[in-house]
Coordinates of C-alpha atoms in Angstrom, one line a residue:
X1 CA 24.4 200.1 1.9
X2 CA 23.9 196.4 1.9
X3 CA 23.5 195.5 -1.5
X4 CA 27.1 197.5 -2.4
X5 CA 28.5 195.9 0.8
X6 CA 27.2 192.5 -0.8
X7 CA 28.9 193.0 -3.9
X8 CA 32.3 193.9 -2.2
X9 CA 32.4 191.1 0.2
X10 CA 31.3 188.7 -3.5
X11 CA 34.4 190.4 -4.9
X12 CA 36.5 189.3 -2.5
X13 CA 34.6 186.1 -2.4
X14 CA 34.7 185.2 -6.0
X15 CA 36.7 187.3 -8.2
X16 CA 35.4 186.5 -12.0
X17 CA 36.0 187.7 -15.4
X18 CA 32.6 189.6 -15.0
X19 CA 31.7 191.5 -11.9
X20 CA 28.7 193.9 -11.9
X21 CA 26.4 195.9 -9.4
X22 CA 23.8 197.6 -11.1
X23 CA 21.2 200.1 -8.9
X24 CA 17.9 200.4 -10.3
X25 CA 16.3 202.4 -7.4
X26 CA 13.5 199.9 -6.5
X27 CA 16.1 196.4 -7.6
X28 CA 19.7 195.7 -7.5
X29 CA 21.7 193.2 -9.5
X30 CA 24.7 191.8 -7.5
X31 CA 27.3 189.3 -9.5
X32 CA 29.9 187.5 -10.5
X33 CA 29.7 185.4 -13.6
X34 CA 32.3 183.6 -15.3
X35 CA 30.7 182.9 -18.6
X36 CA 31.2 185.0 -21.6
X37 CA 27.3 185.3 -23.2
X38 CA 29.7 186.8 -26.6
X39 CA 32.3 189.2 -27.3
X40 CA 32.9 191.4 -30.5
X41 CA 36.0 193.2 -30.8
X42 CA 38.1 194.7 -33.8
X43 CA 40.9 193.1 -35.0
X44 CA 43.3 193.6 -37.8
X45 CA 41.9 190.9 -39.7
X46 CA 38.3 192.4 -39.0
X47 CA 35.5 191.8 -36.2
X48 CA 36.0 188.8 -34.1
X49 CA 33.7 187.4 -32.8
X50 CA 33.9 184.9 -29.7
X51 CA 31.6 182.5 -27.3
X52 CA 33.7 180.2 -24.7
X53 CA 31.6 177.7 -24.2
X54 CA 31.5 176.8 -20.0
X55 CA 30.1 173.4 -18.9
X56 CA 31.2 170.4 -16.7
X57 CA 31.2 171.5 -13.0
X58 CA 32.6 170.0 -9.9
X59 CA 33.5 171.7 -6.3
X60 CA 36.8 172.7 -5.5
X61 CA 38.8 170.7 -3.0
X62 CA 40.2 171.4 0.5
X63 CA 43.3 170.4 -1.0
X64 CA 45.7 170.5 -3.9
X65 CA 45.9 166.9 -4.0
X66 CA 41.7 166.9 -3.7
X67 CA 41.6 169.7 -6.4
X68 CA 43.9 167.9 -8.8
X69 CA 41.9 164.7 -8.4
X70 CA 38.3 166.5 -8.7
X71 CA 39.7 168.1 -12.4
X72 CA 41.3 164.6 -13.1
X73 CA 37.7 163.3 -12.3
X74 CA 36.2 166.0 -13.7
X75 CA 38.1 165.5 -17.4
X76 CA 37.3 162.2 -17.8
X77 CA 33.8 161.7 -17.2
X78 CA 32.3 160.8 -20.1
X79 CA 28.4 162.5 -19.6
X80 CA 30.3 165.7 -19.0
X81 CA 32.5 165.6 -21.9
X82 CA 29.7 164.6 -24.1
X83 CA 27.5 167.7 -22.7
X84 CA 30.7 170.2 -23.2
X85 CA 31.4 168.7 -26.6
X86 CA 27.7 168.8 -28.0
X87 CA 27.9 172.5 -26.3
X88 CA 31.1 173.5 -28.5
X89 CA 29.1 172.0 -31.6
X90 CA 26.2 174.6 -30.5
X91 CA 28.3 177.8 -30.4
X92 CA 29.8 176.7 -33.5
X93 CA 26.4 176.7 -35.3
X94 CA 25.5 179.8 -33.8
X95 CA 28.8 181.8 -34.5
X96 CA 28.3 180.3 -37.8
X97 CA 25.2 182.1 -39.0
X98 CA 26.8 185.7 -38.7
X99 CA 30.6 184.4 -39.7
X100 CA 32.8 184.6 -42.9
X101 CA 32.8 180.9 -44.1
X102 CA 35.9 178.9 -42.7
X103 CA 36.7 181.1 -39.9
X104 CA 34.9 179.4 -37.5
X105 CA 37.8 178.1 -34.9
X106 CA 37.7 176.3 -32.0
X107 CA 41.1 178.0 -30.3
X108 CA 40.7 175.9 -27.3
X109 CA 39.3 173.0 -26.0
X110 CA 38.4 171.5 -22.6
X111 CA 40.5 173.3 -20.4
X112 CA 39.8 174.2 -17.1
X113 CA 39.1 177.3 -14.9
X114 CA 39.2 177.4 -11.3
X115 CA 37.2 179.5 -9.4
X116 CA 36.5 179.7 -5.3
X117 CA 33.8 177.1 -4.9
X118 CA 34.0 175.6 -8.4
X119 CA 36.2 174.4 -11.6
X120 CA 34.2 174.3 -15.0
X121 CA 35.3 172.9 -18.1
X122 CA 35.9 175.8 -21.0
X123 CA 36.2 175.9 -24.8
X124 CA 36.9 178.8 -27.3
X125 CA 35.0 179.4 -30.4
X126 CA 35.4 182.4 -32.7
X127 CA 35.0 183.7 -36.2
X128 CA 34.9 187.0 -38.3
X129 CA 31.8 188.8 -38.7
X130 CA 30.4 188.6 -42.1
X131 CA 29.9 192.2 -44.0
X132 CA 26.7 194.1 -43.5
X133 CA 26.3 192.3 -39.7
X134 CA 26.4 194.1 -36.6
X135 CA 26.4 193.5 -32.9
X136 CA 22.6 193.7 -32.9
X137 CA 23.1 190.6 -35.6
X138 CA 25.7 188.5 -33.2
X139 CA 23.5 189.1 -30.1
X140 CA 20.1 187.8 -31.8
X141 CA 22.2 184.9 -33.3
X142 CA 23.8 183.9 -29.7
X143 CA 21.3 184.2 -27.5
X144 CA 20.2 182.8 -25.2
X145 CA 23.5 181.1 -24.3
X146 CA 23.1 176.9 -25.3
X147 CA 24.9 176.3 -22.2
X148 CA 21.4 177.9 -20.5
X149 CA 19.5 176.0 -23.1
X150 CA 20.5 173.4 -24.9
X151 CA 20.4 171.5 -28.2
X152 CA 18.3 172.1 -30.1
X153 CA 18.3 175.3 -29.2
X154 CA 14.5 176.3 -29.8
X155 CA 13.4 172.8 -29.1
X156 CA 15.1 172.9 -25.7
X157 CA 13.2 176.5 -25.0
X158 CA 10.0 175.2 -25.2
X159 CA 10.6 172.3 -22.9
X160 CA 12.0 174.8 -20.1
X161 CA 9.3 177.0 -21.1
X162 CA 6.7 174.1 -20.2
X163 CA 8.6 172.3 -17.6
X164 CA 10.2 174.9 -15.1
X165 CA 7.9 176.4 -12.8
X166 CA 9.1 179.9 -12.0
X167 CA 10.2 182.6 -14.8
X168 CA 14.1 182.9 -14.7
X169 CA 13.9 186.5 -15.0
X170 CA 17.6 188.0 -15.2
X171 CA 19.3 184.6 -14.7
X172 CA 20.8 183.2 -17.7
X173 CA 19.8 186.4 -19.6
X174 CA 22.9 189.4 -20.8
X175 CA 25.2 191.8 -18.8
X176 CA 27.5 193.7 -20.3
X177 CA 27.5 196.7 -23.0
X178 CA 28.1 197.6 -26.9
X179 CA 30.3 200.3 -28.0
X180 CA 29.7 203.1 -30.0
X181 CA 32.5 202.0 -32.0
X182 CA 31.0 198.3 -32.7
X183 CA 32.5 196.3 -29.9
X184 CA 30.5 194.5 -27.8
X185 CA 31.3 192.5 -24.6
X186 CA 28.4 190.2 -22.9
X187 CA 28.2 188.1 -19.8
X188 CA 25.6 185.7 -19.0
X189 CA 24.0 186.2 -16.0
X190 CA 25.0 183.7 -13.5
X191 CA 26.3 183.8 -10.2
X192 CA 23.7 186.6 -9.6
X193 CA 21.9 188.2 -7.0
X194 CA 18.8 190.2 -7.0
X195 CA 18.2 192.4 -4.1
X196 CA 14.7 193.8 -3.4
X197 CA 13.0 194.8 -0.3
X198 CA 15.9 193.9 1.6
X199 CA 15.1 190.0 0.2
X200 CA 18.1 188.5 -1.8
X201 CA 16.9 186.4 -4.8
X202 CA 19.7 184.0 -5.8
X203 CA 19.1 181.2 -8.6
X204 CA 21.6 178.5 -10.3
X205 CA 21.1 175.8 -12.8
X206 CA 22.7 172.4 -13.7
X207 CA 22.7 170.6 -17.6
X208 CA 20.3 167.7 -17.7
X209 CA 21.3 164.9 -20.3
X210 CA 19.7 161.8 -21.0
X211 CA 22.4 160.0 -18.4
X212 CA 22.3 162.9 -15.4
X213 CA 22.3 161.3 -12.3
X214 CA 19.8 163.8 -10.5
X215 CA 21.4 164.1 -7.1
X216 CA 24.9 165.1 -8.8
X217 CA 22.7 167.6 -10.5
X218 CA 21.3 169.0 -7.3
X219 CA 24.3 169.5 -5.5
X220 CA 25.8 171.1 -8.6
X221 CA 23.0 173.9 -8.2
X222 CA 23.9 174.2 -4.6
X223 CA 27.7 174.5 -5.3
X224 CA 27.0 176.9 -7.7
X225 CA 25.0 179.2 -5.6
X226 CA 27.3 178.5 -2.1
X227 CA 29.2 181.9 -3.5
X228 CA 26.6 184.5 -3.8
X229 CA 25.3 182.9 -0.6
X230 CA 28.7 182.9 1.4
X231 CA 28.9 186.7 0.7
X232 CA 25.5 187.3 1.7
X233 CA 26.4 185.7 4.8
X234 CA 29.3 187.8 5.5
X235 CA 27.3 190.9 5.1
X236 CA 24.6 190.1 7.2
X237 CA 27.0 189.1 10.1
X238 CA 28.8 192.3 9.5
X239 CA 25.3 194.0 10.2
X240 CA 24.8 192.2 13.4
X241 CA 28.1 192.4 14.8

């Protein structure tokens, strides 16, 4: 089955926190996403809630020495730690409207995770759930994801809603599950596939800021969707060979 021999060979490709093949007869949904939509687990000290906030992108490098300089490069550029930082304000203000007041934490900031094609800058945000809220709460209160939106939040809907010319569909929307017993753990999804009549849909985005230079932004998309794509490759020359 191609689509299951797509998400093996992405597996391999691109293991992530996240990995998912879903079969819905007519559709499948291939992917690999490294971004946390939010995650509700029980603790001693109650529900905790957490986003990790993932923004700032560059490619990996052929090298160690290449890779250490792109993260270098990465860390100090000032439009992408102005983007992350107005991002970790974002999830603040949405963890904020279903937590206990002062236990909103940022637990980390600006580190960075390295994936096959690409490292992205991270931050960790949690809280505990206020009483009488449940997952149904935390999801409507996180999503959609700021780092798929923006800030403000609804204001930046409505311009993608006027401005981009396709539907996203799936892309940027929820994977994951609840829990009977009240835990819930949600991925955005990014790093996605969509097969249908043997076509493979694959989409990516890039952050647009006020001082995005829009080549850099292009080439992030294209960096961003070189895994999905690679494993599709593989696949198909698997089939021909």
């Amino acid at each position: 089955q191609p689509p299951l021999s797509l998400y093996r060979a992405l597996r391999a490709i691109n293991p992530s926190p996240y990995m998912y093949f879903y079969d819905f007869g007519d559709h499948q949904v291939i992917g690999s996403s490294p971004e946390i939509l939010v995650r509700q687990e029980r603790t001693p000290q109650g529900q905790k809630i957490t986003i990790r906030p993932l923004a700032g992108t560059r490619p990996r490098g052929a090298t160690p020495e290449q890779d250490a300089a792109n993260e270098a490069e990465l860390l100090a550029d000032p439009k992408e730690r102005a983007e992350h930082l107005m991002l970790i304000d974002l999830a603040r203000n949405d963890i904020g409207r279903i937590t206990q007041t002062g236990t909103v934490k940022v637990t980390e900031a600006f580190a960075i995770e390295r994936y096959s094609h690409v490292m992205h800058i991270v931050s960790n945000v949690d809280g505990l759930l206020r009483e009488g809220m449940d997952a149904m709460d935390v999801f409507r209160a996180t999503f959609p994801a700021g780092t798929l939106s923006g800030a403000p939040k609804i204001r930046a809907m409505e311009v993608i809603d006027e401005l981009e010319p396709t539907r996203r569909g799936l892309y940027g929307g929820a994977v994951g599950y609840w829990s009977f017993a009240g835990d819930m753990d949600l991925a955005i999804a990014i790093r996605t596939g969509i097969v249908k009549r043997e076509q493979l849909y694959v989409q990516a985005a890039a952050g647009i800021v006020a001082d995005s230079v829009p080549e850099m932004e292009w080439r992030e998309t294209e960096v961003k969707a070189r895994a999905v794509l690679r494993a599709a490759e593989q696949v198909q020359e698997g089939l021909d060979g």
